[in-house]
CSV table of C-alpha atoms in Angstrom, one decimal:
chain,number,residue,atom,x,y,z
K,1,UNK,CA,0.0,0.0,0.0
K,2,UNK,CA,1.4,3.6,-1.1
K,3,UNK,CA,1.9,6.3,1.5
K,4,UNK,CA,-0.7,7.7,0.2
K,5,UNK,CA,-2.9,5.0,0.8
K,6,UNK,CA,-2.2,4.7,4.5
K,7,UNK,CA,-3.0,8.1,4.9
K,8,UNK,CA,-6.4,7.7,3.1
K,9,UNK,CA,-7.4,4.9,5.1
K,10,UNK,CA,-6.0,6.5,8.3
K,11,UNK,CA,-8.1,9.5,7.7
K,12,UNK,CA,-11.3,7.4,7.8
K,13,UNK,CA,-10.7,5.5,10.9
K,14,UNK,CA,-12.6,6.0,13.9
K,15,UNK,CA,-11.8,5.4,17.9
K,16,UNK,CA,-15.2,5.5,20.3
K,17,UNK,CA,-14.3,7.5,23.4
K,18,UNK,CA,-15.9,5.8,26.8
K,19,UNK,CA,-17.4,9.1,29.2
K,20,UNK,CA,-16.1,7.0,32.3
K,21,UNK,CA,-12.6,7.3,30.8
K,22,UNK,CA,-12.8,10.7,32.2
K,23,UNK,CA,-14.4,10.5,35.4
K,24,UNK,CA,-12.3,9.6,38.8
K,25,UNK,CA,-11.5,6.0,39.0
K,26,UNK,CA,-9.0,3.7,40.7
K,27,UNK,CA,-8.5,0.3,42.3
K,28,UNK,CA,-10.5,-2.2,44.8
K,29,UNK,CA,-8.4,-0.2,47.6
K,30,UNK,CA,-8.8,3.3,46.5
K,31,UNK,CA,-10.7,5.5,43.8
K,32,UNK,CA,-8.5,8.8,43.5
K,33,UNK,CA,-9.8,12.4,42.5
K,34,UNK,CA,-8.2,14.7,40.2
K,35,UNK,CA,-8.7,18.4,39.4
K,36,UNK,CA,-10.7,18.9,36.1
K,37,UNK,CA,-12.7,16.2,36.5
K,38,UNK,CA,-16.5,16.1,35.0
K,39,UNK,CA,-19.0,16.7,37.1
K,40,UNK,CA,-22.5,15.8,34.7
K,41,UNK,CA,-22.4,13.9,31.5
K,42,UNK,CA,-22.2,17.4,29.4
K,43,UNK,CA,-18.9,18.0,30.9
K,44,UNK,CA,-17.4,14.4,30.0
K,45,UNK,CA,-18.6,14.6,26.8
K,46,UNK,CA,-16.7,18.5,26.2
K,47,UNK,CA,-13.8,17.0,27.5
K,48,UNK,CA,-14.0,13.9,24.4
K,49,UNK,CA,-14.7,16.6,22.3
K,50,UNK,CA,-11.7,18.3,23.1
K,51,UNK,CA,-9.4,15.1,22.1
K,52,UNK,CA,-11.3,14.9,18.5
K,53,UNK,CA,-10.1,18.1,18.2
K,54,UNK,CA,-6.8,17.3,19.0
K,55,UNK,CA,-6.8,13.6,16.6
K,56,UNK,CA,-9.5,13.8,14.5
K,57,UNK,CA,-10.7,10.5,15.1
K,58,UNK,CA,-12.1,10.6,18.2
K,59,UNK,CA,-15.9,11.4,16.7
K,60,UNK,CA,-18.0,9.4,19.2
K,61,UNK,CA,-18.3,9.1,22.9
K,62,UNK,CA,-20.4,6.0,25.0
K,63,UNK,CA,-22.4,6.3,27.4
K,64,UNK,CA,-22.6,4.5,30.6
K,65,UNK,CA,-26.0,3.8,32.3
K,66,UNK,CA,-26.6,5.2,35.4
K,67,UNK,CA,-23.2,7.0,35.5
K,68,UNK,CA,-24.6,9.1,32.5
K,69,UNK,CA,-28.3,9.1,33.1
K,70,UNK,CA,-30.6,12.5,32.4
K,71,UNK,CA,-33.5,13.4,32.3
K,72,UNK,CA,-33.3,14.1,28.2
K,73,UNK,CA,-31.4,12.3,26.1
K,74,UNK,CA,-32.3,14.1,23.4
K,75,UNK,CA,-31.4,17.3,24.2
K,76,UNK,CA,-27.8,15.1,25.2
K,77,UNK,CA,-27.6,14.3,21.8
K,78,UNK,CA,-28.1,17.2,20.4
K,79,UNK,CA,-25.6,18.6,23.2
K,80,UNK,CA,-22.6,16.4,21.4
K,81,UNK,CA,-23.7,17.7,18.1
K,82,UNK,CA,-22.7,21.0,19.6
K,83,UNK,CA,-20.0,19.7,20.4
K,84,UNK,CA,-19.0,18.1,17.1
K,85,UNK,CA,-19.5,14.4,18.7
K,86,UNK,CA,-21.7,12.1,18.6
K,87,UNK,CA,-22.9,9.7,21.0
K,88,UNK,CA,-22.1,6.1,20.5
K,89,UNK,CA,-23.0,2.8,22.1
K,90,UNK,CA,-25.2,2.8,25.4
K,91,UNK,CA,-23.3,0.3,28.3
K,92,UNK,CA,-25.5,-1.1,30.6
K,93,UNK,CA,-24.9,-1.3,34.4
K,94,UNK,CA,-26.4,-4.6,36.2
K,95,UNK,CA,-22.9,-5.1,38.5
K,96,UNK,CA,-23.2,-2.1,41.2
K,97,UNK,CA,-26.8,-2.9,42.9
K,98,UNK,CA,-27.1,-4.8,45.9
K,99,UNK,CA,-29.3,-7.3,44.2
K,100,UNK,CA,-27.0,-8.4,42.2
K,101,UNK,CA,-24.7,-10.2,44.7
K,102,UNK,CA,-25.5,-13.4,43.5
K,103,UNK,CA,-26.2,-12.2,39.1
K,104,UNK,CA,-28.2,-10.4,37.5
K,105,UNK,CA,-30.0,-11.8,34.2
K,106,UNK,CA,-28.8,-15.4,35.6
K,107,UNK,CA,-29.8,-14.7,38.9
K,108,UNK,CA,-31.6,-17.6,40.9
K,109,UNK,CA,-34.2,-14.9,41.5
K,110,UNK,CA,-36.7,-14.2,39.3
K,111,UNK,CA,-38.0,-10.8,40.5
K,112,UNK,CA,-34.0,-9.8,40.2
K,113,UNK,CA,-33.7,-11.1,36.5
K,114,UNK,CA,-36.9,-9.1,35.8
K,115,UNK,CA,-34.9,-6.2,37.2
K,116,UNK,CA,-31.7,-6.5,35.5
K,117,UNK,CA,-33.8,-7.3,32.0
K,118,UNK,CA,-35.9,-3.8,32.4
K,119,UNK,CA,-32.8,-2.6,32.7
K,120,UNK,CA,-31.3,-3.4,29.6
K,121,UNK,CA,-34.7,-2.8,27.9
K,122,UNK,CA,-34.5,1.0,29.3
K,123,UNK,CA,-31.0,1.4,27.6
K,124,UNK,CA,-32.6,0.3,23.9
K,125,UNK,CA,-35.0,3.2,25.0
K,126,UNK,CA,-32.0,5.5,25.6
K,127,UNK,CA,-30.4,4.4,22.3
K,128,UNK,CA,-33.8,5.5,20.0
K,129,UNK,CA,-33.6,8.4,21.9
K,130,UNK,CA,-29.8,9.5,21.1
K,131,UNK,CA,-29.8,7.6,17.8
K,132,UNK,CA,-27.4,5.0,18.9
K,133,UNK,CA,-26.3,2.2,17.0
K,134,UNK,CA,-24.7,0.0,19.6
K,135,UNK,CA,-26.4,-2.0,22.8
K,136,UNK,CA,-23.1,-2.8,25.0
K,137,UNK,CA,-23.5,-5.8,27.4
K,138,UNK,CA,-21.3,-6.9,29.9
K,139,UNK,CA,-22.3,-8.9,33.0
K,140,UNK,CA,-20.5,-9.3,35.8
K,141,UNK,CA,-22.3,-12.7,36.5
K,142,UNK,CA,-21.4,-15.9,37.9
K,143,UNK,CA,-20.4,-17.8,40.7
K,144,UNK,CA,-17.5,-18.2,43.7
K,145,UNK,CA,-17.8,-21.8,44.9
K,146,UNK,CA,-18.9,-25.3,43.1
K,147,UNK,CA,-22.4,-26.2,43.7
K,148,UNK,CA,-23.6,-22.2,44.4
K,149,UNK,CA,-25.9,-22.5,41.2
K,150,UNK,CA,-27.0,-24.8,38.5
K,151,UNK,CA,-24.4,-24.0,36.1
K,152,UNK,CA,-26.6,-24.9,32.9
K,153,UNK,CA,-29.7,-23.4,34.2
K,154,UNK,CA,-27.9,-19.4,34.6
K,155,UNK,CA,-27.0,-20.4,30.6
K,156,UNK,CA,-30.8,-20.8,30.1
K,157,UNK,CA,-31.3,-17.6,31.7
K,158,UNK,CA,-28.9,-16.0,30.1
K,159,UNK,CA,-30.5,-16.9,26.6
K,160,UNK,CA,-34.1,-15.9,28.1
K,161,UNK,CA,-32.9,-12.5,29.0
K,162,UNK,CA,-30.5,-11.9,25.4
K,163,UNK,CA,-33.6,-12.9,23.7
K,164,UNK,CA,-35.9,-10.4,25.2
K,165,UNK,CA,-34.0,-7.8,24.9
K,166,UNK,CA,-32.5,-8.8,21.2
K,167,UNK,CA,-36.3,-8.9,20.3
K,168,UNK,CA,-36.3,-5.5,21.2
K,169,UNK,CA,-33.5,-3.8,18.9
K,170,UNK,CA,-34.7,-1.9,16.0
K,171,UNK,CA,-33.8,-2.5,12.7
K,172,UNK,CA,-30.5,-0.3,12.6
K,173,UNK,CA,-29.7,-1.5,16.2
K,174,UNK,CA,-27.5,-4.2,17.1
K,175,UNK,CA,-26.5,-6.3,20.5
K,176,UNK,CA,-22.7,-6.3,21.3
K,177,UNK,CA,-21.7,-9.3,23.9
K,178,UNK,CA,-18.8,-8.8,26.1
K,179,UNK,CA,-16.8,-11.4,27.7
K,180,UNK,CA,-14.6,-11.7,31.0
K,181,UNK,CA,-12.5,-14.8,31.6
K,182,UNK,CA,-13.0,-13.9,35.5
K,183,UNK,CA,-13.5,-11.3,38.3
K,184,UNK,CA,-15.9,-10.4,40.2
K,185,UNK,CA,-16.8,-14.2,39.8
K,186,UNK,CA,-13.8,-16.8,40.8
K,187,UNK,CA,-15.2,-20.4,40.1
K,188,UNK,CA,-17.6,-19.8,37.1
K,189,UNK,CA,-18.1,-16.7,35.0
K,190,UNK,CA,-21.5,-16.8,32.7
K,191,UNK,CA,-19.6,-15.2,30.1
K,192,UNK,CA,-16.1,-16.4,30.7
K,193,UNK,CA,-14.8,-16.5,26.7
K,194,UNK,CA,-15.9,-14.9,23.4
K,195,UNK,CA,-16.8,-19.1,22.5
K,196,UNK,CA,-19.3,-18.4,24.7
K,197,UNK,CA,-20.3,-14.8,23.6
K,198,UNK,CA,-20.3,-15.9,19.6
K,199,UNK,CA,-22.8,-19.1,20.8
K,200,UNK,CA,-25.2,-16.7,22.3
K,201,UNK,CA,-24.9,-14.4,19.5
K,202,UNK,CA,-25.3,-17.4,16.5
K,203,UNK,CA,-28.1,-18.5,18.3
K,204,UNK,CA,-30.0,-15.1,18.7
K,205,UNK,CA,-29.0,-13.9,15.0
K,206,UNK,CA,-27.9,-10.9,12.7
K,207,UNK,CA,-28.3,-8.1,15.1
K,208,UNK,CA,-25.9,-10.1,18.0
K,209,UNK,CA,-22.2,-9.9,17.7
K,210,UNK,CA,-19.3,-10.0,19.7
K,211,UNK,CA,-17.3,-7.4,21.5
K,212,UNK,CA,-13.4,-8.3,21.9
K,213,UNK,CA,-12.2,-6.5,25.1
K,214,UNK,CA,-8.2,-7.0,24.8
K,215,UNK,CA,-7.6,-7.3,28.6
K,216,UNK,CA,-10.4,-9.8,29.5
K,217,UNK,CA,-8.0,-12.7,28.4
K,218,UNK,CA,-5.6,-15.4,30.0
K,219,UNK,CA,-2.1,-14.6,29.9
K,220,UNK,CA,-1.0,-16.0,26.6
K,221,UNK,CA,-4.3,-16.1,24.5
K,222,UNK,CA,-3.8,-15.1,21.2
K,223,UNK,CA,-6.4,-12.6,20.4
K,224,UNK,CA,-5.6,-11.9,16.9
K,225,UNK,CA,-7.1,-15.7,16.1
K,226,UNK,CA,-10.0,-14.5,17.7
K,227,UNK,CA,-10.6,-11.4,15.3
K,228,UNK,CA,-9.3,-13.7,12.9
K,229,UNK,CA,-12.5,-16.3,13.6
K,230,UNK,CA,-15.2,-13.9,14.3
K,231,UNK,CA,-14.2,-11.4,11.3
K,232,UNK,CA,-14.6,-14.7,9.3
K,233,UNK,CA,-18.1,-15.6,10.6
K,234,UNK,CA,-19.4,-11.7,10.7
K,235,UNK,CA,-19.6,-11.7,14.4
K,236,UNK,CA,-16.6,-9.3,15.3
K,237,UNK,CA,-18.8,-6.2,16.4
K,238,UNK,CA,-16.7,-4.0,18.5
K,239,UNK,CA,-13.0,-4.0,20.2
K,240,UNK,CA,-12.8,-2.4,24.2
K,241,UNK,CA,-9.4,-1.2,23.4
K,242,UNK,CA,-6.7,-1.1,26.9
K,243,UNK,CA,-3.7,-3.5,27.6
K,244,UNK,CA,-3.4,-5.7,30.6
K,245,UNK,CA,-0.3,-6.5,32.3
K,246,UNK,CA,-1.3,-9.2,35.3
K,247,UNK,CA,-5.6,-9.5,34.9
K,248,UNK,CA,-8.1,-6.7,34.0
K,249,UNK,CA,-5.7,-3.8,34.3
K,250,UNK,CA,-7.6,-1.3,31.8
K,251,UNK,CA,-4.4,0.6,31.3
K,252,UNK,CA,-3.4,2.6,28.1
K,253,UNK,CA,-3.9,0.6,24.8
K,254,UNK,CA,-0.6,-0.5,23.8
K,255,UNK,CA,1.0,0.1,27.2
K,256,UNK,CA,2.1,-3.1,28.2
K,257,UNK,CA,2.3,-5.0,24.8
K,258,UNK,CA,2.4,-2.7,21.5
K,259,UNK,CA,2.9,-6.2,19.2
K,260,UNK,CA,-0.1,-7.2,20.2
K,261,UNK,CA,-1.9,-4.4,19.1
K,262,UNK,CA,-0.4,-4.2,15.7
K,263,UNK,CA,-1.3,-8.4,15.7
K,264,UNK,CA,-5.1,-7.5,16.1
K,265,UNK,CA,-4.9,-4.4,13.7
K,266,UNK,CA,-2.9,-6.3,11.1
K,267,UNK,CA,-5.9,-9.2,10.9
K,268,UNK,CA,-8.2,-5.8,10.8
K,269,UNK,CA,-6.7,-4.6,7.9
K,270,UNK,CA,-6.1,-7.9,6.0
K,271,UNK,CA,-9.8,-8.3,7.0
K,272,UNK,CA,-10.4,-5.1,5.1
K,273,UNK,CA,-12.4,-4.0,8.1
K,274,UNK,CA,-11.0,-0.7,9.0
K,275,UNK,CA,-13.2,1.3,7.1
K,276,UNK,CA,-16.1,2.5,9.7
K,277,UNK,CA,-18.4,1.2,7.2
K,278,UNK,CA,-18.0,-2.5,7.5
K,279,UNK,CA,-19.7,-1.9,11.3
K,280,UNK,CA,-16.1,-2.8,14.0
K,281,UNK,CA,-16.6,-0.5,16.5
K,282,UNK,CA,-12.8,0.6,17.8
K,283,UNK,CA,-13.6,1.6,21.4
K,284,UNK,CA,-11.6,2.6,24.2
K,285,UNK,CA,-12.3,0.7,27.6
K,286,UNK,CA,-10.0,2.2,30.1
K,287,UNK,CA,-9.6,3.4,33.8
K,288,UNK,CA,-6.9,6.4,34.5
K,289,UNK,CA,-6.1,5.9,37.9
K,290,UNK,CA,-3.3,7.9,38.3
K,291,UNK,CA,-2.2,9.8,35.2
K,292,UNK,CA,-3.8,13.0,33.6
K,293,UNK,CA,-7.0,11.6,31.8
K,294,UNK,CA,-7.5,13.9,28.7
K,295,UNK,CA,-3.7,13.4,27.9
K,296,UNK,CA,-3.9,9.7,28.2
K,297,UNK,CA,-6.8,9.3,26.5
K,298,UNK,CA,-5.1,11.2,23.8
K,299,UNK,CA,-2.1,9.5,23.8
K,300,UNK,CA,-4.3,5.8,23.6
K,301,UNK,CA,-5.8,7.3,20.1
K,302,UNK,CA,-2.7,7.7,19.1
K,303,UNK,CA,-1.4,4.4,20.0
K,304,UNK,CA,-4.4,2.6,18.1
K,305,UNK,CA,-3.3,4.9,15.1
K,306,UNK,CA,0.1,3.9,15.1
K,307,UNK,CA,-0.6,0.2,15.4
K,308,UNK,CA,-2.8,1.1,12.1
K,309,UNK,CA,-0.5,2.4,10.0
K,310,UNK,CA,2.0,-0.1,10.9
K,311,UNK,CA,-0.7,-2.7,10.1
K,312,UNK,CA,-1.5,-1.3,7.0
K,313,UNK,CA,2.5,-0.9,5.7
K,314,UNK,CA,2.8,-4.4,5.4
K,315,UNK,CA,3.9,-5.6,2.3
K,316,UNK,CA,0.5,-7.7,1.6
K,317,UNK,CA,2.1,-9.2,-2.3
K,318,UNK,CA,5.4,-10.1,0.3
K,319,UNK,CA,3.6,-11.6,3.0
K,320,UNK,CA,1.3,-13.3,0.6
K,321,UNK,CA,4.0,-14.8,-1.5
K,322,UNK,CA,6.1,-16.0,1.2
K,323,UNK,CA,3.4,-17.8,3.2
K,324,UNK,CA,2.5,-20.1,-0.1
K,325,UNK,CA,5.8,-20.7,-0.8
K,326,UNK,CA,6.2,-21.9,2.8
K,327,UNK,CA,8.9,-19.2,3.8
K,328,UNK,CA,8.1,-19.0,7.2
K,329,UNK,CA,11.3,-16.3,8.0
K,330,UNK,CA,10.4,-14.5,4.8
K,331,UNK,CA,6.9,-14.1,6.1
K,332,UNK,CA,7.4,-13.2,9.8
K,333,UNK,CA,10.0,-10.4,8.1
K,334,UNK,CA,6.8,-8.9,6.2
K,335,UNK,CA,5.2,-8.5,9.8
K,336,UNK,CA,8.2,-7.3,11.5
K,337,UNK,CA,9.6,-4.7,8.7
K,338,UNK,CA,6.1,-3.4,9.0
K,339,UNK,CA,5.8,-3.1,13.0
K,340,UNK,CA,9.6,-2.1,12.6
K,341,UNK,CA,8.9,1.1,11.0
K,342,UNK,CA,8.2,4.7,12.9
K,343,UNK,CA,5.4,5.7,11.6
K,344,UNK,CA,5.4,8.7,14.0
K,345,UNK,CA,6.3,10.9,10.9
K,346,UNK,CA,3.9,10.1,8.7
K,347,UNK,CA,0.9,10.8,10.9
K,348,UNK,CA,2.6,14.1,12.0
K,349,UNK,CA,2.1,14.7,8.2
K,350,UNK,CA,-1.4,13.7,8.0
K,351,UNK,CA,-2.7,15.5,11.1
K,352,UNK,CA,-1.0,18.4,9.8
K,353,UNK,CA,-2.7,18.3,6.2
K,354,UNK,CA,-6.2,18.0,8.4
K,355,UNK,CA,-5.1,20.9,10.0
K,356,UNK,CA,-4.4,19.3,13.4
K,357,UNK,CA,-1.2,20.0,14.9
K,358,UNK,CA,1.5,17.0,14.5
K,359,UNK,CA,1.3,16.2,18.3
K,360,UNK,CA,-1.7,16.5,19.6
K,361,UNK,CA,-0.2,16.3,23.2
K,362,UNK,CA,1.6,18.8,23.0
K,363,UNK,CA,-1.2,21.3,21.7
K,364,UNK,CA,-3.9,20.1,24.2
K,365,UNK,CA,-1.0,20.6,26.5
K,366,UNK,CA,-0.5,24.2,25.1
K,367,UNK,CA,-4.3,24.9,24.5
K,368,UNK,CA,-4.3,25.9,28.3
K,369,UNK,CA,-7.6,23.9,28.7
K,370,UNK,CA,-6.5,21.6,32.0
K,371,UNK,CA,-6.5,24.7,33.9
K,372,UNK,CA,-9.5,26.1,32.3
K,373,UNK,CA,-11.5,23.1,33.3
K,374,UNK,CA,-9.5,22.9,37.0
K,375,UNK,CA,-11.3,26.4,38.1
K,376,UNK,CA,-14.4,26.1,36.3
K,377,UNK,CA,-15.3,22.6,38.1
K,378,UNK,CA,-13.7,23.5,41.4
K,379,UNK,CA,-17.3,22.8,43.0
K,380,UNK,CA,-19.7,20.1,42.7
K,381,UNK,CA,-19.4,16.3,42.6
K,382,UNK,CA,-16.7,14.8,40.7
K,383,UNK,CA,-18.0,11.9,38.4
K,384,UNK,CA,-16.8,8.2,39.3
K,385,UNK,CA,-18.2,4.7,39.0
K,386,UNK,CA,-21.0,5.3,41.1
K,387,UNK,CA,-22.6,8.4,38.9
């Protein structure tokens, strides 16, 4: 692919922000505030606009539900509009009530299943009112100890409330199935692989796909074969971009392993499923704990663009030749001379002929907006997990 090429095809691609990105979060231990922070959903959705401003791909933000509920979700819509964002996929919440020690949707209760189902129902209600696309589900369900619940019959609950709600999707609407190898559950999670998730979402249909979140994986799974399989079968729906050193770390995309990131991207690209047209959702999924959130959040764009444009420098007529001619060294070298390569420069040029400055850290940096945003939210309650 020409320089050229790249460029075009970096110009077009899209990262979803998550609003919780830029609310106060931290560990088990300790949740830790920062100056700045948002205090209402209007205010986390300014500060997303401010990194597409500064990367130009950054046009859509997700919500979270509760943590971003009002009263009009229309008016919240046409808010980001203002903004020059849009809203993106609506992420239930059925993990932070008290009824849901023991599940949610797979819940030995019924009256709690019949909660946790409303629930998701509400957020389809949400999406036709901000003209989202996307129904995000993750559940936190499962169990600590052998025998605690029939592990077949919270499977058949599972399906009972997927249906429902999948029943419920318009026509432009879809269902995107998240999966968590473990925590909070230790013995059995009811989502525990994306086998799991793409069974669910075969057996409910078109509208049901499956959402890759990199750092809900054992050490060692190769996640590339999963967007490999799933971009295969039409089931790959979104990614929850972070990077994982020990479990569910939800750090910076490309912090702790960068190969792995161009892996994935290079199975995106040889996909052809870039393009925001063929439906992939690239989202972020990520806690800032301790660092500077709008910066980080910038700098993870940045790192999915970079692992993009190495993806799409490899030598596709190389790699191709040398894998059906059995050169296995001649083929890695295609994937390494491509990863090998500082692309830096080039997307300093194409932010540059967008107008954008070549680093957009630096001009957020120098835009003087951190300290706008420290004295104007000096009051009020500082948004978290719990709003």
């Amino acid at each position: 692919m020409t320089t050229e090429a790249v460029k075009a095809a970096l110009s077009r691609q899209e990262i979803e922000l998550p609003s919780w990105a830029f609310g106060n979060s931290g560990t088990r231990f300790k949740v830790f505030s920062q100056p700045g922070v948002p205090r209402s959903p209007e205010e986390k959705i300014a500060d997303a606009a401010v990194v597409h401003k500064y990367t130009g791909v950054a046009p859509s933000v997700a919500l979270h539900i509760p943590w971003d509920k009002v009263d009009d979700y229309g008016a919240l819509a046409a808010y980001a509009k203002e903004q020059g964002v849009r809203l993106g996929a609506i992420n239930s919440n059925v993990f932070q009530d008290d009824d849901y020690k023991l599940g949610s949707v797979t819940n030995p209760d019924p009256a709690v299943r019949r909660k946790a189902t409303d629930h998701l129902l509400e957020c389809v209600d949400i999406m036709d009112a901000t003209g989202s696309r996307d129904l995000k589900l993750w559940f936190s369900d499962g169990t600590n100890y052998p025998g605690q619940d029939d592990i077949q019959d919270r499977q058949d609950r599972l399906a009972t409330a997927l249906r429902e709600v999948y029943d419920r999707l318009g026509d432009d609407q879809r269902m995107l199935l998240e999966y968590k190898l473990f925590e909070p559950a230790f013995y059995t999670t009811d989502v525990p692989d994306w086998g799991t998730s793409y069974a669910h979402c075969l057996e409910l249909g078109p509208k049901a796909t499956v959402c890759i979140d990199t750092g809900h994986h054992a050490p060692g799974t190769n996640i590339e074969f999963i967007v490999a399989f799933l971009l295969r079968t039409k089931k790959l729906g979104a990614f929850d971009f972070n990077s994982r050193f020990y479990a569910d770390d939800d750090l910076m995309v490309g912090a702790a392993d960068p190969f792995q990131l161009f892996r994935i991207m290079n199975e995106i690209v040889r996909g052809d499923a870039l393009d925001p047209d063929r439906g992939i959702a690239f989202m972020l999924d990520q806690c800032h704990n301790i660092e500077e959130k709008i910066p980080a959040i910038i700098r993870s764009v940045m790192n999915v663009q970079e692992a993009t444009a190495k993806a799409l420098l490899v030598d596709r007529d190389v790699l191709r030749a040398a894998q059906q001619s059995g050169d296995v060294l001649g083929a890695n070298a295609a994937l390494m001379d491509a990863y090998n390569t500082d692309v830096r420069p080039l997307l300093a040029e194409l932010r540059e002929s967008q107008g954008l400055d070549a680093d957009p850290v630096a001009a957020y940096k120098r835009s003087g907006y951190f300290e706008q945003i420290t004295k104007d939210r000096a009051d009020g309650q500082q948004a978290g997990w719990g709003a």
